[in-house]
Structures are given as C-alpha cells and as structure tokens.
Amino acid sequence: MKVRATSGVHGYTHSLWLLSARDLKVRYATSWLGYIWSVLDPLVMSAIYWFVFTQVFHRTVGATPYILFLISALLPWMWFNTSISDFTRAFKIDAKLVRSTAIPRSIWVSRTVVSKGVEFLFSLPVLVIFAVVAGLTGEGGWADVALGWGVLWLPVAVVLQAVLLTGLGLIIAPLCVLFRDLERTTKLILRALFYATPIIYGIRDLPGGFAWLEYANPLAGLFVLYRAGFFPEEWRTGPVLSSAAISAVVFVIGCLVMRALERPVLKEL
C-alpha cells in the first residue's frame, strides 16, 4: 500500500482513511470469523463476570440486568484497551513508512484510534441483542432495559473517547520508541486500570475512600455516558465534566509531547 504525502486537512484525512482501511482489511481478510472477533472477547468476559457475580457470589454491585450493565462498559473498554496496546508499537511496526513519508507522524496514532473505533461501532448491535435477551429472560423485567433519552449521549461518549485515546497515543507511542520498557509497563497499568474503572461495578459502588476515582479516572465519566441510555440512575454530572476536561488536557499534552519528541523518535527508528 502506498501512502502519498498530500498537504492540508484533505490529504491527512485521505491518508488516515487508507491506513485505517488497511488495518481493517488485514484483520478481517485473514480470519474466518471476521466480524465476530470484534465482539467475541467482550462477550466471553461478560459471560465470565456474569457467572461469577450472579451465580457464584451474591452480587451487591452494578445494576439489573447485570449482563447488559457489563457489556455496555466492556465494549468501550475493549476499544480503549486494544488501542493503548497498539500505541506501544505504533511507530515500530511501520518504521520504514514512518521514516520515509512526509505525512504528519500523528497519523500512525490516529489510524489506530479510527480502526479500533470502527470495530467498536461494529460491536454496538450486541447491546441491542443483550437488551432483548435480558427482557425475554425476565432479568429485571422490560422496564429495566427500556431505552431512554440517555442514548443521545452515545455520540458524545464516542467523540470524547476518541479525543482521549488520541492524546494518550501521542504520548505513549513516541515514549515507547525511546524507552523500550514502557511497553511492558503499559500492560501492567492497563490491568490495574480495568479494576480501577467502573466496569464490573458502577460508579455509585465506589467506597468512600476511593470516591475520588470517579473524577480522576476519565473512563468513569465516559462509561456513565455509555450507560445513560439503559441505566439513567448511574448518571453523575461531575465525573462526566471531569472526563471531558481531562480528555481535552491529555489531547493538548499529547500534541506537545509528539511535537517535542518527533525528531528523537525518527533518529531512534
């Protein structure tokens, strides 16, 4: 695939589309299951946590229907998790293209956000399926799975997450080229972040000593937006505003870091 360096927003957008489309084609063209892989991981994780917290232990966290509560956060988490993991190798995988093309190097981060974001959007119909299943099985009744006005926050959540991921990618990608150990460190941080984020539990379930996490962790506010359509009782204005502010700050910092480290990264590659 050839990526031509064209100037302006149109050129950047065109190159971004080519790179993102390539990622999606490679992912689906070499697999029999194709699209199913976009949802298989969160589905398996949801089934495991549903079994543990509803069949083994007496669940005291989250909302009903719990399986829908889980999947509404696990799907965006998978977008976040896979994107962060790919950022650690964003420049190293296509090192020759990064060095030889004149397009902005930020595009190697943006293409990950876009391609993984498209996979996330492809997985959203699973939410509808789980809502129907929860209603048919009577878990919580139809009233608990009725789609409310909060669904209008979904596009806002997608945009905010894309901004947050882009900012983080612009920080992580160049640093992982200069400091090799950061790739493993990032994996450890992601594991801890999973449990520090309201995924298997709700934002209301944070104990008093850790209530600050709903403001410090931008994913907490994001997942409030994702769940607002099905679980309006989970709404918290403070964490949502905090998430928006942190996402904007991280994006600005990411742009500054990328600008400062671009030359050292190219030398290292």
Backbone as JSON, one array per atom type, in Angstrom:
{
  "sequence": "MKVRATSGVHGYTHSLWLLSARDLKVRYATSWLGYIWSVLDPLVMSAIYWFVFTQVFHRTVGATPYILFLISALLPWMWFNTSISDFTRAFKIDAKLVRSTAIPRSIWVSRTVVSKGVEFLFSLPVLVIFAVVAGLTGEGGWADVALGWGVLWLPVAVVLQAVLLTGLGLIIAPLCVLFRDLERTTKLILRALFYATPIIYGIRDLPGGFAWLEYANPLAGLFVLYRAGFFPEEWRTGPVLSSAAISAVVFVIGCLVMRALERPVLKEL",
  "N": [[0.82, -1.19, 0.0], [0.52, 2.19, -0.85], [1.17, 5.3, 0.55], [0.6, 8.47, -0.09], [2.11, 11.63, 0.4], [0.18, 14.25, 0.96], [-0.77, 17.61, 1.18], [-2.47, 19.58, 3.72], [-5.79, 19.41, 5.29], [-7.46, 17.69, 3.87], [-5.65, 15.95, 2.63], [-4.48, 14.73, 4.86], [-6.72, 13.47, 5.96], [-7.38, 11.72, 3.89], [-5.12, 10.03, 3.79], [-5.29, 8.99, 6.35], [-7.64, 7.55, 6.17], [-6.92, 5.58, 4.29], [-4.91, 4.14, 5.69], [-6.34, 3.26, 7.95], [-8.36, 1.74, 6.75], [-6.78, -0.24, 5.65], [-5.86, -1.56, 7.94], [-8.25, -2.66, 8.9], [-8.98, -4.33, 6.78], [-6.89, -6.18, 6.75], [-7.25, -7.34, 9.25], [-9.78, -8.6, 9.02], [-9.68, -10.02, 6.64], [-7.95, -12.16, 6.93], [-9.11, -13.94, 8.62], [-11.48, -16.43, 9.44], [-13.66, -16.03, 11.11], [-13.86, -13.29, 11.2], [-15.84, -10.5, 11.57], [-16.92, -11.39, 13.98], [-14.84, -11.59, 15.79], [-14.61, -9.04, 16.76], [-16.42, -8.81, 18.76], [-16.25, -11.07, 20.27], [-14.35, -11.3, 22.38], [-15.17, -9.33, 24.43], [-17.69, -10.47, 24.86], [-17.16, -13.03, 25.91], [-15.77, -12.29, 28.24], [-17.83, -10.88, 29.54], [-19.66, -12.95, 29.97], [-18.21, -14.53, 31.75], [-17.84, -12.81, 34.01], [-20.49, -12.31, 34.59], [-21.36, -14.86, 35.36], [-19.72, -15.32, 37.63], [-20.46, -13.21, 39.39], [-23.21, -13.39, 39.6], [-24.0, -16.04, 39.82], [-22.15, -17.43, 41.41], [-21.22, -15.69, 43.5], [-23.02, -13.53, 45.72], [-24.32, -10.87, 44.21], [-23.66, -7.47, 44.81], [-23.16, -5.15, 43.56], [-23.29, -2.89, 40.7], [-25.95, -2.89, 38.21], [-29.29, -3.96, 37.32], [-30.54, -5.31, 34.29], [-27.71, -7.32, 34.87], [-25.9, -8.4, 32.98], [-26.23, -6.79, 30.75], [-25.44, -4.41, 31.86], [-22.72, -4.94, 32.25], [-21.74, -5.41, 29.56], [-22.18, -2.98, 28.34], [-20.16, -1.39, 29.23], [-17.88, -2.91, 28.83], [-17.52, -3.11, 26.06], [-16.72, -0.43, 25.11], [-14.44, -0.38, 26.73], [-12.82, -2.36, 25.59], [-12.19, -1.14, 23.18], [-10.65, 0.95, 24.17], [-8.6, -0.49, 25.54], [-7.38, -2.17, 23.54], [-6.51, -0.21, 21.77], [-4.65, 1.29, 23.29], [-2.75, -0.72, 23.74], [-1.88, -1.15, 21.11], [-0.75, 1.33, 20.58], [1.73, 1.24, 21.78], [3.31, 0.01, 19.96], [3.04, 1.43, 17.68], [4.74, 3.07, 16.04], [6.89, 1.41, 15.61], [6.08, -0.87, 14.19], [5.52, -0.07, 11.54], [7.96, 1.13, 10.77], [9.58, 1.83, 8.54], [7.81, 3.18, 6.82], [7.08, 5.27, 8.47], [9.49, 6.66, 8.69], [10.01, 7.33, 6.01], [7.86, 8.69, 4.8], [6.24, 11.88, 4.32], [4.01, 12.67, 5.63], [2.18, 13.85, 8.52], [3.4, 12.48, 11.54], [1.64, 11.87, 13.52], [-0.45, 10.57, 12.43], [-0.13, 7.85, 12.58], [-0.92, 7.23, 15.04], [-3.54, 8.17, 15.05], [-4.71, 6.49, 13.13], [-4.91, 4.08, 14.47], [-6.75, 4.71, 16.49], [-9.0, 5.24, 14.91], [-9.42, 2.81, 13.4], [-9.77, 0.88, 15.45], [-11.89, 2.12, 16.65], [-13.89, 1.89, 14.71], [-14.26, -0.87, 14.76], [-15.33, -1.03, 17.32], [-17.77, 0.34, 16.92], [-18.96, -1.44, 15.17], [-19.53, -3.44, 16.93], [-21.59, -2.57, 18.51], [-24.32, -3.38, 17.95], [-24.55, -5.63, 19.53], [-25.26, -4.76, 22.04], [-27.97, -4.24, 21.74], [-28.9, -6.81, 21.28], [-28.36, -8.04, 23.75], [-30.01, -6.52, 25.35], [-32.53, -7.3, 24.45], [-32.44, -10.06, 25.0], [-32.18, -9.98, 27.8], [-34.65, -8.93, 28.44], [-36.4, -10.93, 27.47], [-35.72, -13.1, 29.06], [-36.51, -12.22, 31.44], [-34.92, -10.99, 33.36], [-34.96, -8.67, 35.6], [-37.01, -7.48, 34.23], [-38.86, -5.84, 31.57], [-38.95, -3.13, 32.0], [-36.52, -2.45, 33.04], [-34.78, -2.51, 30.93], [-35.49, -0.66, 29.13], [-34.97, 1.67, 26.56], [-33.72, 4.87, 27.03], [-33.71, 8.54, 27.03], [-31.07, 9.0, 27.44], [-29.53, 7.7, 25.58], [-28.79, 9.47, 23.67], [-26.43, 10.52, 24.46], [-24.51, 8.85, 23.56], [-23.04, 9.39, 21.03], [-21.54, 11.56, 21.96], [-19.97, 10.38, 23.92], [-18.42, 8.67, 22.32], [-16.94, 10.5, 20.77], [-15.54, 11.89, 22.79], [-14.04, 9.78, 23.85], [-12.46, 9.15, 21.66], [-10.94, 11.49, 21.45], [-9.57, 11.42, 23.92], [-8.12, 9.0, 23.63], [-6.53, 9.61, 21.39], [-4.91, 11.66, 22.41], [-3.56, 10.24, 24.48], [-2.28, 8.34, 22.91], [-0.49, 9.91, 21.43], [1.28, 10.49, 23.37], [2.13, 8.0, 24.43], [3.06, 6.45, 22.19], [5.49, 7.72, 21.02], [7.11, 7.71, 23.34], [7.41, 5.0, 23.9], [9.08, 4.21, 21.88], [11.45, 5.44, 22.53], [11.91, 4.55, 25.11], [12.09, 1.4, 25.81], [11.11, -0.35, 27.79], [8.68, 0.64, 28.53], [6.6, -0.49, 27.15], [5.94, -2.96, 28.36], [5.36, -1.96, 30.87], [3.08, -0.46, 30.35], [1.2, -2.46, 29.83], [0.89, -3.58, 32.37], [-0.2, -1.41, 33.73], [-2.64, -1.16, 32.39], [-3.94, -3.49, 33.22], [-4.33, -2.96, 35.95], [-5.86, -0.66, 35.72], [-8.24, -1.6, 34.67], [-9.63, -2.7, 36.85], [-9.81, -0.47, 38.39], [-11.63, 1.03, 37.18], [-15.08, 1.77, 36.7], [-16.45, -0.88, 35.64], [-17.09, -3.7, 36.06], [-18.45, -3.01, 38.21], [-20.54, -0.31, 39.42], [-20.42, 3.32, 39.17], [-21.51, 4.34, 41.42], [-20.87, 2.5, 43.3], [-18.34, 2.82, 44.3], [-16.26, 2.84, 47.12], [-16.18, 5.07, 50.0], [-13.52, 5.98, 50.55], [-12.35, 5.85, 48.09], [-13.72, 7.42, 46.37], [-12.79, 9.55, 44.96], [-11.82, 8.55, 42.6], [-13.77, 8.58, 40.65], [-13.63, 11.07, 39.6], [-10.96, 11.43, 38.97], [-10.35, 9.42, 37.17], [-10.78, 9.37, 33.84], [-12.22, 7.53, 32.35], [-14.31, 6.73, 33.94], [-16.3, 8.76, 33.86], [-16.8, 8.63, 31.12], [-17.94, 6.07, 30.82], [-20.25, 6.43, 32.22], [-21.67, 7.98, 30.41], [-21.93, 6.13, 28.31], [-23.6, 4.26, 29.49], [-25.88, 5.64, 30.04], [-28.2, 5.49, 28.47], [-29.46, 3.05, 29.07], [-29.24, 2.83, 31.82], [-30.13, 5.17, 33.55], [-29.98, 5.89, 36.21], [-27.38, 5.74, 36.88], [-26.22, 8.09, 36.25], [-23.93, 10.77, 36.61], [-23.09, 14.02, 36.9], [-20.75, 15.44, 37.61], [-18.42, 13.6, 37.3], [-18.66, 13.24, 34.51], [-18.19, 15.81, 33.42], [-15.61, 16.13, 34.41], [-14.31, 14.08, 33.03], [-14.5, 15.05, 30.39], [-12.94, 17.36, 30.59], [-10.41, 16.32, 31.35], [-9.85, 14.73, 29.12], [-9.56, 16.68, 27.12], [-7.32, 18.1, 28.1], [-5.36, 16.06, 28.12], [-5.2, 15.56, 25.41], [-4.11, 17.98, 24.42], [-1.64, 17.98, 25.78], [-0.59, 15.65, 24.65], [-0.23, 16.45, 21.96], [1.78, 18.36, 22.29], [3.86, 16.78, 23.36], [4.3, 15.01, 21.26], [5.2, 16.75, 19.28], [7.58, 17.62, 20.43], [9.1, 15.28, 20.63], [9.32, 14.16, 18.13], [11.56, 14.3, 16.32], [13.7, 12.99, 17.83], [12.47, 10.44, 17.92], [12.4, 9.67, 15.21], [15.11, 9.48, 14.7], [15.76, 7.33, 16.35], [14.3, 5.27, 15.22]],
  "CA": [[0.0, 0.0, 0.0], [1.27, 3.43, -0.93], [0.57, 6.46, 1.2], [1.22, 9.67, -0.65], [2.09, 12.79, 1.28], [-0.54, 15.38, 0.4], [-0.87, 18.65, 2.2], [-3.78, 20.03, 4.13], [-6.69, 18.52, 6.02], [-7.94, 16.65, 2.95], [-4.59, 14.96, 2.45], [-4.35, 13.98, 6.12], [-7.9, 12.61, 6.08], [-7.27, 10.67, 2.88], [-4.1, 9.09, 4.24], [-5.81, 8.32, 7.53], [-8.62, 6.56, 5.71], [-6.2, 4.48, 3.66], [-4.24, 3.34, 6.71], [-7.36, 2.62, 8.78], [-9.0, 0.7, 5.94], [-5.83, -1.35, 5.53], [-5.88, -2.3, 9.2], [-9.5, -3.43, 8.98], [-8.95, -5.39, 5.78], [-5.95, -7.21, 7.21], [-7.84, -8.03, 10.4], [-10.91, -9.44, 8.65], [-9.4, -10.85, 5.47], [-7.15, -13.33, 7.31], [-9.82, -14.69, 9.66], [-12.77, -16.98, 9.08], [-14.71, -15.45, 11.94], [-14.0, -11.88, 10.81], [-16.53, -9.55, 12.44], [-17.2, -11.98, 15.29], [-13.73, -11.32, 16.7], [-14.78, -7.72, 17.36], [-17.31, -8.9, 19.92], [-16.07, -12.32, 21.0], [-13.62, -11.08, 23.64], [-16.05, -8.77, 25.47], [-18.78, -11.4, 25.16], [-16.63, -14.06, 26.8], [-15.51, -11.64, 29.53], [-19.13, -10.59, 30.15], [-20.23, -14.21, 30.44], [-17.45, -14.96, 32.93], [-18.16, -11.96, 35.15], [-21.9, -12.54, 34.92], [-21.43, -16.13, 36.1], [-19.07, -15.17, 38.94], [-21.14, -12.28, 40.28], [-24.63, -13.68, 39.76], [-24.23, -17.44, 40.12], [-21.25, -17.88, 42.46], [-21.3, -14.76, 44.62], [-24.22, -12.7, 45.78], [-23.91, -9.57, 43.66], [-24.12, -6.26, 45.5], [-22.72, -4.01, 42.77], [-23.84, -2.82, 39.36], [-27.39, -2.69, 38.05], [-30.01, -5.05, 36.66], [-29.9, -6.63, 34.11], [-26.27, -7.18, 35.07], [-25.16, -8.72, 31.76], [-26.27, -5.59, 29.92], [-24.61, -3.45, 32.58], [-21.34, -5.31, 31.95], [-21.37, -5.28, 28.15], [-22.23, -1.56, 27.95], [-18.86, -0.81, 29.57], [-16.8, -3.74, 28.3], [-17.29, -2.8, 24.64], [-15.79, 0.72, 25.0], [-13.16, -0.72, 27.36], [-12.03, -3.1, 24.62], [-11.67, -0.11, 22.26], [-9.57, 1.63, 24.9], [-7.52, -1.42, 25.85], [-6.67, -2.58, 22.32], [-5.86, 0.97, 21.2], [-3.46, 1.59, 24.11], [-1.77, -1.77, 23.46], [-1.31, -0.91, 19.78], [0.06, 2.55, 20.61], [3.09, 0.92, 22.21], [4.05, -0.49, 18.78], [2.52, 2.18, 16.53], [5.81, 3.54, 15.16], [7.85, 0.34, 15.33], [5.55, -1.82, 13.21], [5.68, 0.51, 10.2], [9.08, 2.05, 10.93], [10.04, 2.32, 7.24], [6.85, 4.18, 6.34], [7.16, 6.43, 9.37], [10.69, 7.42, 8.35], [10.11, 7.73, 4.6], [6.76, 9.54, 4.34], [6.25, 13.25, 4.84], [2.75, 12.96, 6.32], [2.38, 14.0, 9.97], [3.56, 11.18, 12.22], [0.49, 11.63, 14.39], [-1.43, 9.75, 11.72], [0.06, 6.46, 12.98], [-1.73, 7.1, 16.24], [-4.94, 8.39, 14.66], [-5.24, 5.34, 12.4], [-5.27, 3.07, 15.46], [-7.99, 5.16, 17.11], [-10.09, 5.1, 13.95], [-9.68, 1.41, 13.06], [-10.34, 0.24, 16.63], [-13.19, 2.74, 16.87], [-14.83, 1.28, 13.77], [-14.58, -2.19, 15.31], [-16.23, -0.79, 18.43], [-19.08, 0.67, 16.37], [-19.5, -2.68, 14.62], [-19.95, -4.31, 18.03], [-22.71, -1.98, 19.24], [-25.56, -4.16, 17.89], [-24.57, -6.61, 20.61], [-26.01, -4.16, 23.15], [-29.39, -4.45, 21.46], [-29.18, -8.24, 21.46], [-28.39, -8.33, 25.17], [-31.2, -5.89, 25.91], [-33.66, -8.17, 24.09], [-32.3, -11.31, 25.76], [-32.48, -9.69, 29.2], [-36.09, -8.76, 28.54], [-37.07, -12.21, 27.25], [-35.46, -13.99, 30.19], [-37.15, -11.66, 32.62], [-33.99, -10.48, 34.37], [-35.22, -7.27, 35.89], [-38.19, -7.03, 33.53], [-38.65, -4.95, 30.42], [-38.75, -1.74, 32.45], [-35.11, -2.23, 33.33], [-33.98, -2.46, 29.72], [-36.07, 0.31, 28.21], [-34.0, 2.65, 26.07], [-34.16, 6.2, 27.4], [-33.13, 9.69, 26.36], [-29.63, 8.98, 27.64], [-28.82, 7.15, 24.42], [-28.29, 10.6, 22.89], [-25.07, 10.8, 24.91], [-23.58, 7.9, 22.96], [-22.06, 10.04, 20.13], [-20.64, 12.4, 22.76], [-19.02, 9.46, 24.54], [-17.51, 8.2, 21.28], [-16.04, 11.6, 20.43], [-14.66, 12.12, 23.94], [-13.08, 8.68, 23.96], [-11.5, 9.3, 20.56], [-10.03, 12.59, 21.83], [-8.72, 10.91, 25.0], [-7.21, 8.0, 23.08], [-5.55, 10.27, 20.53], [-3.94, 12.32, 23.29], [-2.74, 9.22, 25.12], [-1.45, 7.73, 21.88], [0.58, 10.83, 21.08], [2.25, 10.43, 24.46], [2.65, 6.64, 24.59], [3.76, 5.95, 21.0], [6.9, 8.15, 20.94], [7.86, 7.32, 24.53], [7.72, 3.58, 23.82], [10.22, 4.07, 20.97], [12.64, 5.91, 23.23], [12.08, 3.76, 26.33], [11.52, 0.1, 25.43], [10.43, -1.0, 28.91], [7.36, 1.21, 28.72], [5.58, -1.36, 26.56], [5.51, -3.88, 29.41], [4.77, -1.17, 31.94], [1.74, -0.09, 29.91], [0.33, -3.63, 30.01], [0.6, -3.68, 33.79], [-1.1, -0.3, 34.08], [-3.96, -1.49, 31.84], [-4.57, -4.49, 34.09], [-4.78, -2.28, 37.17], [-6.9, 0.31, 35.36], [-9.51, -2.31, 34.46], [-10.32, -2.83, 38.13], [-9.99, 0.87, 38.96], [-12.64, 1.67, 36.35], [-16.41, 1.18, 36.92], [-16.86, -1.79, 34.58], [-17.83, -4.78, 36.7], [-19.26, -2.35, 39.23], [-20.99, 1.01, 38.98], [-19.75, 4.48, 39.76], [-22.1, 4.53, 42.75], [-20.37, 1.46, 44.19], [-17.02, 3.16, 44.81], [-16.29, 3.15, 48.56], [-15.89, 6.47, 50.34], [-12.11, 6.31, 50.46], [-11.91, 5.86, 46.69], [-14.7, 8.18, 45.59], [-12.06, 10.48, 44.09], [-11.53, 7.91, 41.32], [-14.78, 8.93, 39.65], [-13.21, 12.34, 38.99], [-9.58, 11.32, 38.48], [-10.31, 8.46, 36.07], [-11.68, 9.87, 32.79], [-13.09, 6.46, 31.85], [-15.5, 6.66, 34.79], [-17.3, 9.64, 33.26], [-17.15, 8.11, 29.8], [-18.83, 4.93, 30.94], [-21.55, 6.99, 32.62], [-22.32, 8.38, 29.16], [-22.3, 4.93, 27.56], [-24.66, 3.53, 30.18], [-27.0, 6.54, 30.33], [-29.4, 5.09, 27.75], [-30.1, 1.92, 29.73], [-29.16, 2.94, 33.27], [-30.09, 6.61, 33.87], [-29.68, 6.09, 37.62], [-25.92, 5.8, 37.0], [-25.75, 9.41, 35.8], [-23.22, 11.67, 37.52], [-22.63, 15.16, 36.1], [-19.37, 15.77, 37.95], [-17.46, 12.76, 36.58], [-18.76, 13.47, 33.06], [-17.47, 17.05, 33.14], [-14.2, 15.86, 34.68], [-13.82, 13.27, 31.91], [-14.34, 15.93, 29.23], [-11.8, 18.26, 30.84], [-9.17, 15.53, 31.31], [-9.63, 14.32, 27.73], [-9.04, 17.84, 26.39], [-5.97, 18.38, 28.59], [-4.49, 14.99, 27.65], [-5.01, 15.77, 23.97], [-3.17, 19.09, 24.24], [-0.33, 17.49, 26.22], [-0.14, 14.71, 23.64], [0.26, 17.2, 20.8], [3.05, 18.98, 22.66], [4.85, 15.72, 23.51], [4.61, 14.5, 19.93], [6.0, 17.77, 18.59], [8.91, 17.69, 21.05], [9.83, 14.03, 20.51], [9.27, 13.62, 16.76], [12.92, 14.12, 15.78], [14.37, 11.87, 18.51], [11.86, 9.17, 17.52], [12.84, 9.34, 13.86], [16.51, 9.03, 14.79], [15.78, 6.03, 17.0], [13.76, 4.29, 14.28]],
  "C": [[0.86, 1.25, 0.0], [0.48, 4.55, -0.28], [1.28, 7.69, 0.71], [1.07, 10.84, 0.3], [1.41, 13.95, 0.57], [-0.81, 16.36, 1.52], [-2.31, 18.94, 2.57], [-4.61, 18.96, 4.83], [-7.17, 17.38, 5.13], [-6.9, 15.56, 2.77], [-4.42, 14.11, 3.68], [-5.51, 12.99, 6.26], [-7.84, 11.44, 5.11], [-6.26, 9.6, 3.3], [-4.58, 8.3, 5.46], [-6.82, 7.24, 7.15], [-7.94, 5.35, 5.09], [-5.57, 3.55, 4.7], [-5.25, 2.59, 7.58], [-8.05, 1.49, 8.02], [-8.08, -0.5, 5.77], [-5.84, -2.21, 6.79], [-7.1, -3.2, 9.3], [-9.5, -4.58, 7.99], [-8.04, -6.53, 6.21], [-6.56, -8.02, 8.34], [-8.92, -9.01, 9.97], [-10.62, -10.4, 7.5], [-8.68, -12.14, 5.84], [-7.84, -14.19, 8.36], [-11.16, -15.2, 9.14], [-13.91, -16.31, 9.84], [-14.93, -13.97, 11.67], [-14.64, -11.02, 11.88], [-16.73, -10.09, 13.86], [-16.09, -11.69, 16.29], [-13.87, -9.96, 17.38], [-15.6, -7.76, 18.64], [-17.05, -10.12, 20.78], [-15.4, -12.12, 22.35], [-14.5, -10.46, 24.71], [-17.21, -9.68, 25.82], [-18.34, -12.47, 26.15], [-16.39, -13.48, 28.19], [-16.82, -11.35, 30.26], [-19.74, -11.85, 30.73], [-19.53, -14.69, 31.71], [-17.83, -14.14, 34.15], [-19.62, -12.11, 35.57], [-22.04, -13.8, 35.76], [-20.87, -15.97, 37.52], [-19.93, -14.33, 39.88], [-22.63, -12.56, 40.46], [-24.91, -15.12, 40.16], [-23.38, -17.95, 41.28], [-21.37, -17.0, 43.7], [-22.63, -14.01, 44.57], [-23.84, -11.28, 45.37], [-24.52, -8.43, 44.45], [-23.73, -5.0, 44.74], [-23.39, -4.02, 41.41], [-25.34, -2.6, 39.37], [-27.97, -3.89, 37.32], [-30.64, -4.55, 35.37], [-28.37, -6.5, 34.07], [-25.47, -7.45, 33.8], [-25.13, -7.52, 30.82], [-25.42, -4.48, 30.54], [-23.13, -3.68, 32.26], [-20.96, -4.96, 30.52], [-21.36, -3.83, 27.71], [-20.94, -0.84, 28.31], [-17.71, -1.6, 28.98], [-16.51, -3.44, 26.84], [-16.4, -1.57, 24.47], [-14.45, 0.45, 25.68], [-12.26, -1.46, 26.38], [-11.44, -2.15, 23.57], [-10.49, 0.58, 22.92], [-8.37, 0.72, 25.07], [-6.71, -1.8, 24.62], [-5.94, -1.41, 21.68], [-4.57, 1.29, 21.96], [-2.37, 0.55, 23.84], [-1.1, -1.55, 22.11], [-0.46, 0.35, 19.74], [1.52, 2.24, 20.95], [3.96, 0.43, 21.05], [3.73, 0.31, 17.53], [3.61, 2.59, 15.55], [6.76, 2.41, 14.76], [7.38, -0.62, 14.27], [5.77, -1.34, 11.79], [6.83, 1.52, 10.21], [9.54, 2.64, 9.59], [9.11, 3.41, 6.7], [6.93, 5.45, 7.19], [8.36, 7.31, 9.01], [10.61, 8.03, 6.95], [9.01, 8.66, 4.12], [6.83, 10.91, 5.01], [4.95, 13.62, 5.54], [3.01, 13.08, 7.81], [2.43, 12.65, 10.67], [2.41, 10.87, 13.16], [-0.53, 10.71, 13.75], [-1.31, 8.28, 12.11], [-0.65, 6.17, 14.29], [-3.21, 7.19, 15.88], [-5.53, 7.18, 13.95], [-5.62, 4.21, 13.35], [-6.59, 3.43, 16.12], [-9.18, 4.92, 16.19], [-10.43, 3.63, 13.68], [-10.3, 0.66, 14.25], [-11.71, 0.83, 16.96], [-14.25, 2.18, 15.95], [-15.23, -0.11, 14.26], [-15.54, -2.06, 16.5], [-17.65, -0.5, 17.94], [-19.75, -0.57, 15.79], [-20.06, -3.59, 15.73], [-21.18, -3.8, 18.77], [-24.03, -2.74, 19.11], [-25.67, -5.23, 18.97], [-25.34, -6.07, 21.82], [-27.51, -4.39, 22.98], [-29.76, -5.9, 21.71], [-29.29, -8.57, 22.95], [-29.61, -7.69, 25.84], [-32.44, -6.75, 25.64], [-33.63, -9.45, 24.9], [-32.66, -11.09, 27.23], [-33.98, -9.53, 29.41], [-36.83, -10.07, 28.41], [-36.9, -13.17, 28.42], [-36.02, -13.46, 31.49], [-36.21, -11.15, 33.68], [-34.21, -9.0, 34.57], [-36.45, -6.73, 35.2], [-37.88, -6.05, 32.42], [-38.39, -3.51, 30.86], [-37.3, -1.43, 32.67], [-34.25, -2.12, 32.09], [-34.56, -1.49, 28.69], [-35.02, 1.36, 27.84], [-34.53, 4.05, 26.33], [-33.45, 7.3, 26.62], [-31.61, 9.7, 26.45], [-28.84, 8.43, 26.48], [-28.24, 8.26, 23.55], [-26.88, 10.99, 23.3], [-24.04, 9.89, 24.26], [-22.59, 8.55, 21.99], [-21.07, 10.92, 20.89], [-19.57, 11.54, 23.41], [-17.98, 8.98, 23.53], [-16.48, 9.27, 20.93], [-15.04, 11.85, 21.56], [-13.61, 11.02, 24.07], [-12.04, 8.76, 22.85], [-10.48, 10.39, 20.87], [-9.06, 12.11, 22.9], [-7.69, 9.93, 24.46], [-6.14, 8.63, 22.2], [-4.48, 10.96, 21.37], [-3.02, 11.33, 23.96], [-1.79, 8.57, 24.11], [-0.27, 8.6, 21.49], [1.64, 10.92, 22.16], [2.93, 9.06, 24.5], [3.51, 6.2, 23.42], [5.21, 6.41, 20.92], [7.73, 7.72, 22.15], [8.26, 5.85, 24.49], [8.85, 3.3, 22.83], [11.51, 4.41, 21.7], [12.95, 5.09, 24.48], [11.36, 2.43, 26.15], [10.71, -0.54, 26.56], [9.01, -0.49, 29.12], [6.25, 0.34, 28.14], [5.05, -2.34, 27.6], [4.83, -3.14, 30.56], [3.32, -0.79, 31.61], [0.76, -1.24, 30.1], [-0.06, -3.8, 31.46], [-0.39, -2.61, 34.24], [-2.52, -0.59, 33.58], [-4.68, -2.52, 32.71], [-5.12, -3.85, 35.35], [-5.94, -1.33, 36.87], [-8.25, -0.35, 35.14], [-10.31, -2.38, 35.76], [-10.54, -1.49, 38.82], [-11.04, 1.66, 38.19], [-13.99, 1.0, 36.58], [-16.89, 0.36, 35.71], [-17.69, -2.93, 35.16], [-18.66, -4.26, 37.87], [-19.66, -0.98, 38.7], [-20.27, 2.13, 39.68], [-20.28, 4.76, 41.16], [-21.54, 3.55, 43.78], [-18.97, 1.74, 44.74], [-17.1, 3.48, 46.3], [-15.82, 4.57, 48.83], [-14.44, 6.86, 50.17], [-11.58, 6.38, 49.05], [-12.88, 6.62, 45.78], [-14.02, 9.14, 44.62], [-11.77, 9.89, 42.72], [-12.55, 8.29, 40.24], [-14.46, 10.25, 38.96], [-11.82, 12.23, 38.37], [-9.46, 10.39, 37.28], [-11.28, 8.91, 34.98], [-12.61, 8.8, 32.23], [-14.36, 6.33, 32.68], [-16.62, 7.52, 34.21], [-17.74, 9.17, 31.89], [-18.16, 6.98, 29.89], [-20.19, 5.32, 31.5], [-22.35, 7.37, 31.38], [-22.78, 7.16, 28.37], [-23.5, 4.21, 28.18], [-25.94, 4.35, 30.35], [-28.29, 6.11, 29.65], [-30.17, 3.99, 28.44], [-30.18, 2.07, 31.26], [-29.05, 4.42, 33.67], [-29.75, 6.87, 35.32], [-28.17, 6.16, 37.87], [-25.36, 7.18, 36.68], [-25.1, 10.2, 36.93], [-22.63, 12.81, 36.69], [-21.16, 15.48, 36.35], [-18.33, 14.93, 37.22], [-17.48, 12.96, 35.07], [-17.98, 14.72, 32.67], [-15.97, 16.87, 33.36], [-13.58, 15.07, 33.54], [-13.56, 14.13, 30.68], [-13.11, 16.83, 29.39], [-10.48, 17.5, 30.74], [-8.85, 15.11, 29.89], [-9.03, 15.46, 26.92], [-7.61, 18.15, 26.8], [-4.98, 17.34, 28.08], [-4.21, 15.15, 26.16], [-3.99, 16.87, 23.71], [-1.75, 18.66, 24.64], [0.25, 16.53, 25.19], [0.43, 15.4, 22.41], [1.62, 17.82, 21.09], [4.16, 17.94, 22.77], [5.27, 15.2, 22.14], [5.49, 15.48, 19.16], [7.43, 17.79, 19.13], [9.74, 16.44, 20.77], [9.89, 13.47, 19.09], [10.66, 13.35, 16.21], [13.7, 13.0, 16.5], [13.8, 10.5, 18.13], [12.32, 8.74, 16.15], [14.29, 8.87, 13.85], [16.59, 7.62, 15.37], [15.27, 4.93, 16.06], [14.75, 3.96, 13.17]]
}
